[in-house]
């Protein structure tokens, strides 16, 4: 039985790790840290988990010397994570859910996030998108779990970019995310009354997930890819839908494009390609680790439209982290993750 | 043209006063204070108001000596309001939207809210429920605008209590409120993700609106009325629905009970009694100053059920405050308030 | 491996059975009927289930002679179910999710639902609330799965009624349900636009779950119990919260009342009694088979308030049906049902 | 006082006309037809309107000979409208809210909608977007009120296209609409449970508003414009947000682009250009006739992003229809339309 520890366990990604790991057949949570709830029972803070973590209290993050975990999840905010991860690495393999180790180029990191306190680790971290980097993840000591928007965008574009079929300067990613993506901190911007009957674009032209998306798309294409990425805030708790537009290098039919996706993702257990003419709804992956994708080619305008959906807290964060844990530990990659979405 | 000032104008009831007064034919907002947004244009903070308050900036609440308003609305939190109202009263008639002046008995106030800093004013304040206290409101210098839950509960029960038809010890008020009732402060409890797929009771047996409800119901009945009041949090922005249960002293039919409501509210412009067999939905008063009421008598069990709905920010707060302003100022009571709800 | 068939599998309770059974360790769905979708793949109709029912198409309900199921779930509407169940019983044990076999007294059934076409079966059907009738369920050929509202109300009241602590004429059940309780048929009343910013009471004094609730409460109390039951429609997909009011026969403290609940439900795996002073939110059971209960005693007014929550599609329907199936089949009662709610 | 009649008054756009016209200072509804509700009081069908249409019953659409309206609104579905409009035109000027008269070219109409029964009227109909066609609307006998998506897209692009600043082949319109856009008919697709936790693209590459958008953009640009238009369904009742992407012919800064919008819409009373760096939320126009627009120029990628929001039922339908009525009748263009949104 794998022993796992969750650092920063009282945010939404931490909570979601607790939810998913509660029934994992091969792993057991031995510690969950939270500065804010230090000393309180997990089920006292999260009543939905009553009965699943009897006896487990949130502990102080400083107590981590006591922790002898095989896998340490860091679910702390970026900036905080990079301070803690080096120490965690001394005793455990680490899966970091923050943005701290996703960018390979320190200069790019600095430009978007500021100075990095553990810059030396950037080159060792493996980008934890199993569909692209499964072999490296298997042996990694430090996995940088991808961002939610990047996961939806990269999985949407990978088959076409890899096949060299699209104009790399033409990519537009119009993404819409549920509110849990903003984290669990109290804020007027994410209050029910402000969000509830609304919908808006935000950080137009300036969202920090842009360099992460561009890094991975460029690696896939083998050449620099620059994208326009516009995030929007949906009045739902969970889910990201990305509508991705790209110009085809030469004419391609929907049927051919669809075939490329089926081929690329045919053996993947968490990517489901929709039939031709169908496009996914975020509800159909709610609470699950799936990424569902639909594809359409507009031959008249030489443009391809890809629609991808994920649950931002699962495939976009904690579910993918558990998938990585499974791979790292030699477990079935889908262990603890194979159940139907709670779609309604 | 009436000159009005709004103190604490950046909370939800302050905002709602701005919204309603923007098109009021007989009043003009000359000042809107906000410590938080001091110096910022109203439309910068509330983009929906763009074009309605050109040139009006939020001002410091300390600048109030400069204000020469005929009517001053205090939309500050309870506790803060009682510190400011005495000074406002020197130059203006005051409508206070907080709980500070609603309770007549200082002992009751102390028991539920703590010490009162302007206790001497309690006896002068008029409870601003026009349907019950119209004549006193007309001449009041200080109007205590009723709470949202109390407005829905008192209007639901007034006809029967006044007629002496119900057992005063039998009253149960099961109320459900939209999230805006909790105010505009950032809080995890009112965040979208926490509220959104949920519904819960809160402050069971202990909500501060209980003494306000009991005070008014007792005055109506002419004898002490003690109630069970259970508030719940609805995943909607606006609206309160109260389902009120009471035992009838003697058998009464739905038709007779309905007739009593029609008689009692027949000339009221903001209380609409639904036809027999129909019960109101909170959506049907959304954005408006109406209180809609449906009534049912269960003759078998000798129990009467009354369902009332209001928009907590309008009839439950700022609309009622404007209605009070109209009465105090000799304007048409419905001025600026007569438009259909935005029900869908 | 248990072979199960679902009749009427394309409504919400049928869908939910498919969702739950997809990962059940001891049962396998061998047939799912749907007149509307006859011949279409399950995952074509319900894309969220893609990958879980490969090869399973909805079949014609008339094909049931072909079915050799150990357990047949009837998820058809009331009225339709009673026509089919007699035939199903020839080859399978049956769990009926409709209202058709819940009422023991044919006269009561007739008064609320009209004529019964299989009246003779009423006396054989076991009311499928495991917490009350586990031993009878074990051996039943026909289990009448309880209604959603009744489940929430009966579990809320059972401990106190059984202990004889409340005035049986005083019970008021104020229930609020998510929209999925109304079924999957298209209707203006359950359309997003009509429901979304709203909240209302409906069928005041006249809901068909009343006799089912009264039957079970009377059996618990050992004397006739008559209740006031008011259902309301919540703008959420899933969840029922019932706020139940009852007068105590003699003074009882919250602590004592709470102790009675802990004692009564101490060994139950799907009823979680909240700590004193805490009340459940429907979100905390979302997608799960739990019923969470909070209790409060108002000693001044001699009144007890119980708040219970369930997911109407799980503990209120399909989850409870699977729990019954487990009991009937000698499996672990919690098989396939023990995972944390998707609470956010 | 203008006499107006509404044909098809019980759908959402008909209802919205009733809501808006209830307080219009210069117009009075003398007839509202509805086959479904023929003979029922308006307030019986729409309780929110209680008190505003006392004495007005829905009438049979066949009774229209009796109608002597100055302005007839046709709020019937496309197809139905074209059968009725010729007759309405004999006695009234007509504003048609369906798609029937928006397309100038009969061949294009036929290709997207099928045969047209009043094809001869197409050339006479004026496209009712006041910001572009005010002078023609003034004298029109038949105004084709624009579609909701087209209104949001055309207003977003008009300033740049008119100025010849963008590559006409580069336009991508990613639109998100509230559910009321789908009309009031009962449908599983628009039911609360299906829509509520979801978000999806629909009619990818095939939505009927595409030719209407292309017609108007082409007229603005003076050359054929072909667009990619992807509609999405938002889990909100009202509101459309369009995120529009276009390549700039030559480098342009956000400041310059913003200046062009301010210039273009400077005198418009229902288009509000947001300050540089701000982007609108659909909530900020809820219930109002405003179109709010934000603009951003990505100089690195030579791409312009415009975000526009409207309330699909107001500026996207019935509000714009009333604006057209005002213009046609020589009333103040903003009569009955100038009030703040109900933004929360």
Coordinates of N, CA and C in Angstrom, one line a residue, chain B residues 156-331:
Chain B
X156 N -46.7 38.0 5.6 CA -47.4 36.7 5.5 C -48.5 36.5 6.6
X157 N -48.1 36.9 7.8 CA -49.0 36.6 8.9 C -49.9 37.7 9.3
X158 N -49.7 39.0 8.9 CA -50.4 40.1 9.5 C -51.9 39.9 9.4
X159 N -52.5 39.6 8.2 CA -54.0 39.5 8.1 C -54.6 38.5 9.2
X160 N -54.0 37.4 9.3 CA -54.5 36.4 10.2 C -54.3 36.8 11.7
X161 N -53.2 37.3 12.0 CA -52.9 37.7 13.4 C -53.8 38.8 13.8
X162 N -53.9 39.8 12.9 CA -54.7 41.0 13.2 C -56.2 40.5 13.4
X163 N -56.6 39.5 12.7 CA -58.0 39.1 12.8 C -58.1 38.1 14.0
X164 N -57.0 37.8 14.7 CA -57.1 36.9 15.8 C -57.5 35.5 15.5
X165 N -57.1 35.0 14.3 CA -57.6 33.7 13.9 C -56.6 32.5 14.2
X166 N -55.4 32.8 14.6 CA -54.4 31.7 14.8 C -53.9 31.6 16.2
X167 N -53.6 30.4 16.6 CA -52.9 30.1 17.8 C -51.6 30.7 17.9
X168 N -51.3 31.6 18.8 CA -50.1 32.4 18.7 C -48.9 31.6 19.0
X169 N -49.0 30.4 19.7 CA -47.9 29.6 20.0 C -47.5 28.6 18.9
X170 N -48.3 28.6 17.8 CA -48.1 27.6 16.8 C -47.3 28.0 15.6
X171 N -46.8 29.2 15.6 CA -46.2 29.7 14.3 C -44.8 29.2 14.0
X172 N -44.7 28.6 12.8 CA -43.4 28.1 12.3 C -43.1 28.8 11.0
X173 N -42.0 29.4 10.9 CA -41.6 30.2 9.7 C -40.4 29.5 9.1
X174 N -40.6 28.9 8.0 CA -39.5 28.2 7.3 C -39.1 29.0 6.1
X175 N -38.0 29.8 6.2 CA -37.6 30.8 5.2 C -36.4 30.3 4.4
X176 N -36.4 30.7 3.1 CA -35.3 30.4 2.2 C -34.9 31.7 1.5
X177 N -33.6 32.0 1.6 CA -33.1 33.3 1.1 C -32.1 33.1 0.0
X178 N -32.0 34.0 -0.9 CA -30.9 34.1 -1.9 C -29.7 34.6 -1.2
X179 N -28.5 34.5 -1.8 CA -27.2 34.7 -1.2 C -27.0 36.2 -1.0
X180 N -27.6 37.0 -1.8 CA -27.3 38.5 -1.6 C -27.7 39.0 -0.2
X181 N -28.5 38.2 0.5 CA -28.9 38.6 1.8 C -27.7 38.6 2.8
X182 N -26.7 37.9 2.4 CA -25.5 37.8 3.3 C -24.5 38.9 3.1
X183 N -24.9 39.8 2.2 CA -24.0 41.0 2.0 C -22.9 40.8 1.0
X184 N -22.1 41.8 0.7 CA -21.2 41.8 -0.4 C -19.8 41.5 0.1
X185 N -19.5 41.3 1.4 CA -18.2 40.9 1.8 C -17.8 39.6 1.3
X186 N -16.5 39.4 1.0 CA -16.0 38.2 0.5 C -16.0 37.2 1.6
X187 N -16.5 36.0 1.3 CA -16.5 34.9 2.4 C -16.6 33.6 1.7
X188 N -15.9 32.6 2.3 CA -16.0 31.3 1.7 C -17.4 30.7 1.7
X189 N -18.2 31.1 2.8 CA -19.5 30.6 2.9 C -20.5 31.1 1.8
X190 N -20.1 32.2 1.2 CA -21.0 32.7 0.1 C -20.3 32.6 -1.3
X191 N -19.2 31.8 -1.3 CA -18.6 31.7 -2.6 C -19.4 30.8 -3.5
X192 N -19.2 31.0 -4.8 CA -20.0 30.3 -5.8 C -19.9 28.8 -5.6
X193 N -18.6 28.3 -5.5 CA -18.4 26.9 -5.4 C -19.0 26.2 -4.2
X194 N -19.0 26.9 -3.1 CA -19.6 26.4 -1.9 C -21.2 26.4 -1.9
X195 N -21.7 27.4 -2.5 CA -23.2 27.6 -2.5 C -23.8 26.9 -3.6
X196 N -23.1 26.8 -4.8 CA -23.8 26.5 -6.0 C -24.6 25.2 -6.1
X197 N -24.1 24.1 -5.8 CA -25.0 22.9 -6.0 C -25.7 22.6 -4.6
X198 N -25.7 23.6 -3.7 CA -26.1 23.2 -2.4 C -27.4 23.9 -1.9
X199 N -27.8 23.6 -0.7 CA -28.9 24.2 0.0 C -28.8 23.7 1.4
X200 N -29.0 24.6 2.4 CA -28.8 24.2 3.8 C -29.6 25.1 4.7
X201 N -29.9 24.7 5.8 CA -30.4 25.5 6.9 C -29.2 26.1 7.7
X202 N -29.4 27.3 8.2 CA -28.3 27.8 9.0 C -28.8 28.6 10.2
X203 N -28.0 28.8 11.2 CA -28.4 29.5 12.4 C -29.8 28.9 12.9
X204 N -29.9 27.6 12.9 CA -31.1 27.0 13.3 C -31.4 27.4 14.8
X205 N -32.6 27.9 15.0 CA -32.9 28.4 16.4 C -32.2 29.6 16.9
X206 N -31.5 30.3 16.1 CA -30.6 31.3 16.6 C -30.5 32.5 15.7
X207 N -31.3 32.8 14.7 CA -31.1 33.9 13.8 C -31.6 35.2 14.4
X208 N -30.8 36.2 14.2 CA -31.1 37.5 14.8 C -32.4 38.2 14.3
X209 N -33.0 37.7 13.3 CA -34.2 38.3 12.9 C -35.4 37.8 13.7
X210 N -35.2 36.8 14.5 CA -36.3 36.2 15.3 C -36.9 37.3 16.2
X211 N -36.1 38.1 17.0 CA -36.8 39.0 17.9 C -37.5 40.1 17.1
X212 N -37.0 40.5 16.0 CA -37.7 41.5 15.1 C -39.1 40.9 14.7
X213 N -39.1 39.7 14.2 CA -40.3 39.1 13.8 C -41.3 39.0 15.0
X214 N -40.8 38.5 16.1 CA -41.7 38.3 17.3 C -42.2 39.7 17.8
X215 N -41.4 40.7 17.8 CA -41.9 42.0 18.2 C -43.1 42.5 17.3
X216 N -43.0 42.3 16.0 CA -44.0 42.8 15.2 C -45.3 41.9 15.2
X217 N -45.0 40.6 15.2 CA -46.2 39.7 15.3 C -46.9 39.9 16.6
X218 N -46.2 40.2 17.7 CA -46.9 40.4 19.0 C -47.7 41.7 19.0
X219 N -47.1 42.7 18.3 CA -47.9 44.0 18.2 C -49.2 43.7 17.4
X220 N -49.1 43.0 16.4 CA -50.2 42.7 15.5 C -51.3 41.9 16.3
X221 N -50.8 40.9 17.1 CA -51.7 40.0 17.8 C -52.3 40.6 19.0
X222 N -51.6 41.6 19.5 CA -52.0 42.2 20.8 C -51.6 41.3 22.0
X223 N -50.8 40.3 21.8 CA -50.3 39.4 22.8 C -49.0 38.9 22.4
X224 N -48.2 38.3 23.3 CA -46.9 37.8 23.0 C -47.0 36.7 22.0
X225 N -46.2 36.8 20.9 CA -46.1 35.7 19.9 C -44.7 35.2 19.9
X226 N -44.5 33.9 20.0 CA -43.2 33.3 20.0 C -43.1 32.4 18.8
X227 N -42.1 32.5 18.0 CA -42.1 31.7 16.8 C -40.9 30.9 16.6
X228 N -41.0 29.8 15.9 CA -39.9 29.0 15.4 C -39.5 29.5 14.0
X229 N -38.3 30.0 13.8 CA -37.9 30.6 12.6 C -36.6 29.9 12.1
X230 N -36.7 29.3 10.9 CA -35.5 28.6 10.4 C -35.1 29.1 9.0
X231 N -34.0 29.8 8.9 CA -33.6 30.3 7.6 C -32.7 29.3 6.9
X232 N -32.8 29.4 5.6 CA -32.1 28.5 4.7 C -31.4 29.3 3.6
X233 N -30.3 28.8 3.1 CA -29.6 29.5 2.0 C -29.8 28.9 0.6
X234 N -30.5 29.6 -0.2 CA -30.8 29.2 -1.6 C -29.7 29.5 -2.6
X235 N -29.4 28.6 -3.5 CA -28.4 29.0 -4.5 C -29.0 29.9 -5.6
X236 N -29.5 31.0 -5.2 CA -29.9 32.1 -6.2 C -29.4 33.4 -5.6
X237 N -29.3 34.4 -6.4 CA -28.8 35.7 -6.0 C -29.8 36.4 -5.1
X238 N -31.1 36.5 -5.6 CA -32.1 37.3 -5.0 C -33.3 36.5 -4.6
X239 N -34.0 36.9 -3.6 CA -35.3 36.3 -3.4 C -35.4 35.7 -2.0
X240 N -36.5 35.8 -1.4 CA -36.9 35.1 -0.1 C -38.2 34.5 -0.3
X241 N -38.3 33.2 0.0 CA -39.7 32.6 0.1 C -39.8 32.1 1.6
X242 N -40.9 32.5 2.2 CA -41.2 32.0 3.5 C -42.4 31.1 3.4
X243 N -42.3 29.9 4.0 CA -43.4 29.0 4.1 C -43.8 29.1 5.6
X244 N -45.0 29.6 5.8 CA -45.4 29.9 7.2 C -46.5 28.9 7.6
X245 N -46.4 28.3 8.8 CA -47.4 27.3 9.3 C -48.0 27.9 10.6
X246 N -49.3 27.8 10.7 CA -49.9 28.2 11.9 C -51.2 27.4 12.1
X247 N -51.5 27.1 13.4 CA -52.8 26.4 13.7 C -53.9 27.4 13.8
X248 N -55.0 27.1 13.1 CA -56.2 28.0 13.2 C -56.9 27.8 14.5
X249 N -57.4 28.9 15.1 CA -58.1 28.8 16.4 C -59.4 27.9 16.1
X250 N -60.1 28.2 15.0 CA -61.2 27.3 14.7 C -61.2 27.1 13.2
X251 N -61.9 26.2 12.7 CA -61.9 25.8 11.3 C -62.1 27.0 10.4
X252 N -61.3 27.0 9.4 CA -61.4 28.1 8.4 C -61.0 27.5 7.0
X253 N -61.8 27.9 6.0 CA -61.5 27.3 4.7 C -60.5 28.1 3.9
X254 N -59.9 27.5 2.9 CA -59.0 28.3 2.1 C -59.7 29.5 1.5
X255 N -60.9 29.4 1.1 CA -61.6 30.5 0.5 C -61.8 31.6 1.5
X256 N -62.1 31.3 2.7 CA -62.3 32.4 3.7 C -60.9 33.0 4.0
X257 N -59.9 32.2 4.2 CA -58.6 32.7 4.5 C -58.1 33.7 3.4
X258 N -58.4 33.2 2.2 CA -58.0 34.0 1.0 C -58.7 35.3 1.0
X259 N -60.0 35.3 1.3 CA -60.8 36.5 1.4 C -60.2 37.5 2.4
X260 N -59.7 37.0 3.5 CA -59.1 37.9 4.5 C -57.9 38.6 4.0
X261 N -57.1 37.8 3.2 CA -55.9 38.5 2.6 C -56.3 39.5 1.6
X262 N -57.2 39.2 0.8 CA -57.6 40.1 -0.3 C -58.2 41.4 0.4
X263 N -58.9 41.3 1.4 CA -59.5 42.4 2.1 C -58.3 43.2 2.7
X264 N -57.4 42.5 3.4 CA -56.4 43.2 4.1 C -55.4 44.0 3.2
X265 N -55.1 43.4 2.1 CA -54.1 44.0 1.1 C -54.8 44.6 -0.1
X266 N -56.1 44.7 -0.1 CA -56.8 45.1 -1.3 C -56.3 46.4 -1.9
X267 N -55.9 47.4 -1.0 CA -55.5 48.7 -1.6 C -54.0 48.8 -1.7
X268 N -53.3 47.8 -1.3 CA -51.8 47.9 -1.3 C -51.3 47.7 -2.7
X269 N -50.3 48.5 -3.1 CA -49.8 48.5 -4.4 C -48.6 47.5 -4.6
X270 N -48.1 47.1 -3.4 CA -46.9 46.2 -3.5 C -47.1 44.9 -2.9
X271 N -48.4 44.6 -2.5 CA -48.7 43.2 -2.1 C -49.7 42.6 -3.0
X272 N -49.4 41.5 -3.6 CA -50.3 40.9 -4.6 C -50.7 39.5 -4.0
X273 N -52.0 39.4 -3.8 CA -52.5 38.1 -3.3 C -52.8 37.2 -4.5
X274 N -52.2 36.0 -4.5 CA -52.4 35.1 -5.6 C -53.8 34.5 -5.6
X275 N -54.3 34.1 -6.7 CA -55.6 33.4 -6.7 C -55.6 32.1 -5.9
X276 N -56.7 31.7 -5.4 CA -56.8 30.5 -4.7 C -56.2 29.3 -5.5
X277 N -55.4 28.5 -4.8 CA -54.7 27.4 -5.5 C -53.4 27.7 -6.1
X278 N -53.0 29.0 -6.1 CA -51.7 29.4 -6.7 C -50.8 29.8 -5.6
X279 N -49.5 29.5 -5.8 CA -48.5 29.9 -4.8 C -47.4 30.6 -5.6
X280 N -46.8 31.6 -5.0 CA -45.8 32.4 -5.8 C -44.4 31.8 -5.8
X281 N -43.7 32.1 -6.9 CA -42.3 31.7 -7.1 C -41.5 33.0 -6.8
X282 N -40.3 32.8 -6.2 CA -39.5 34.0 -6.0 C -39.2 34.7 -7.3
X283 N -39.1 34.0 -8.4 CA -38.7 34.6 -9.7 C -39.7 35.7 -10.1
X284 N -41.0 35.5 -9.7 CA -42.0 36.4 -10.2 C -42.0 37.8 -9.5
X285 N -41.1 38.0 -8.5 CA -40.9 39.3 -8.0 C -39.5 39.9 -8.1
X286 N -38.7 39.1 -8.9 CA -37.2 39.4 -9.0 C -37.0 40.9 -9.5
X287 N -36.3 41.6 -8.8 CA -35.9 43.0 -9.2 C -37.0 44.0 -8.9
X288 N -38.1 43.6 -8.2 CA -39.2 44.5 -8.0 C -39.6 44.6 -6.5
X289 N -40.5 45.5 -6.2 CA -40.8 45.8 -4.9 C -42.1 45.0 -4.4
X290 N -42.5 44.0 -5.1 CA -43.7 43.3 -4.7 C -43.4 42.2 -3.7
X291 N -44.5 42.0 -2.9 CA -44.6 40.8 -2.0 C -45.8 40.1 -2.5
X292 N -45.6 38.9 -3.0 CA -46.7 38.1 -3.5 C -47.0 36.9 -2.5
X293 N -48.3 36.7 -2.3 CA -48.7 35.8 -1.2 C -49.7 34.8 -1.7
X294 N -49.5 33.5 -1.3 CA -50.5 32.5 -1.5 C -50.9 31.9 -0.2
X295 N -52.2 31.5 -0.1 CA -52.6 31.0 1.2 C -53.4 29.7 1.0
X296 N -53.3 28.7 2.0 CA -54.0 27.5 1.9 C -54.4 27.1 3.3
X297 N -55.6 26.6 3.4 CA -56.1 26.1 4.7 C -56.3 24.6 4.7
X298 N -55.7 23.9 5.5 CA -55.8 22.5 5.6 C -56.9 22.2 6.7
X299 N -58.1 22.1 6.3 CA -59.2 22.0 7.3 C -59.1 20.7 8.1
X300 N -58.6 19.7 7.5 CA -58.5 18.4 8.3 C -57.6 18.6 9.5
X301 N -56.5 19.2 9.2 CA -55.5 19.3 10.3 C -55.6 20.7 11.0
X302 N -56.5 21.5 10.6 CA -56.7 22.8 11.3 C -55.5 23.7 11.2
X303 N -54.8 23.6 10.0 CA -53.5 24.3 9.9 C -53.6 25.2 8.7
X304 N -53.0 26.4 8.8 CA -53.0 27.3 7.6 C -51.5 27.4 7.2
X305 N -51.4 27.4 5.8 CA -50.0 27.5 5.2 C -50.0 28.8 4.4
X306 N -49.1 29.7 4.7 CA -49.0 30.9 3.9 C -47.6 30.9 3.2
X307 N -47.6 31.2 1.9 CA -46.3 31.3 1.2 C -46.2 32.7 0.7
X308 N -45.1 33.3 1.1 CA -44.8 34.7 0.7 C -43.5 34.8 0.0
X309 N -43.4 35.6 -1.0 CA -42.1 35.9 -1.7 C -41.8 37.4 -1.8
X310 N -40.6 37.7 -1.7 CA -40.1 39.1 -2.0 C -38.7 39.0 -2.6
X311 N -38.3 40.0 -3.2 CA -36.9 40.2 -3.6 C -36.2 40.8 -2.3
X312 N -35.3 40.0 -1.8 CA -34.7 40.5 -0.5 C -34.0 41.8 -0.6
X313 N -33.5 42.2 -1.8 CA -32.8 43.4 -2.0 C -33.8 44.6 -2.3
X314 N -35.0 44.3 -2.6 CA -36.0 45.4 -3.0 C -37.0 45.5 -1.9
X315 N -38.1 44.7 -1.9 CA -39.1 44.8 -0.8 C -38.4 44.5 0.5
X316 N -37.4 43.7 0.4 CA -36.7 43.3 1.7 C -35.6 44.3 2.1
X317 N -35.4 45.3 1.3 CA -34.4 46.3 1.7 C -34.5 47.6 1.0
X318 N -33.9 47.8 -0.2 CA -33.8 49.1 -0.8 C -35.0 49.6 -1.4
X319 N -35.8 48.7 -2.0 CA -37.1 49.2 -2.5 C -38.0 49.7 -1.5
X320 N -38.1 48.9 -0.4 CA -38.9 49.3 0.7 C -38.4 50.7 1.3
X321 N -37.1 50.8 1.3 CA -36.5 52.1 1.8 C -37.0 53.3 0.9
X322 N -37.0 53.0 -0.4 CA -37.5 54.1 -1.3 C -39.0 54.3 -1.1
X323 N -39.7 53.2 -0.9 CA -41.1 53.4 -0.6 C -41.3 54.3 0.6
X324 N -40.5 54.0 1.6 CA -40.5 54.8 2.8 C -40.2 56.3 2.5
X325 N -39.1 56.5 1.7 CA -38.7 57.8 1.3 C -39.9 58.6 0.7
X326 N -40.6 57.8 -0.2 CA -41.7 58.4 -0.9 C -42.8 58.9 0.0
X327 N -43.1 58.0 1.0 CA -44.1 58.4 2.0 C -43.7 59.6 2.8
X328 N -42.5 59.5 3.3 CA -42.0 60.6 4.1 C -42.0 62.0 3.4
X329 N -41.8 61.9 2.1 CA -41.6 63.1 1.3 C -42.9 63.6 0.6
X330 N -44.0 62.9 0.8 CA -45.2 63.3 0.2 C -45.3 63.0 -1.3
X331 N -44.3 62.2 -1.8 CA -44.4 61.7 -3.2 C -45.4 60.6 -3.3

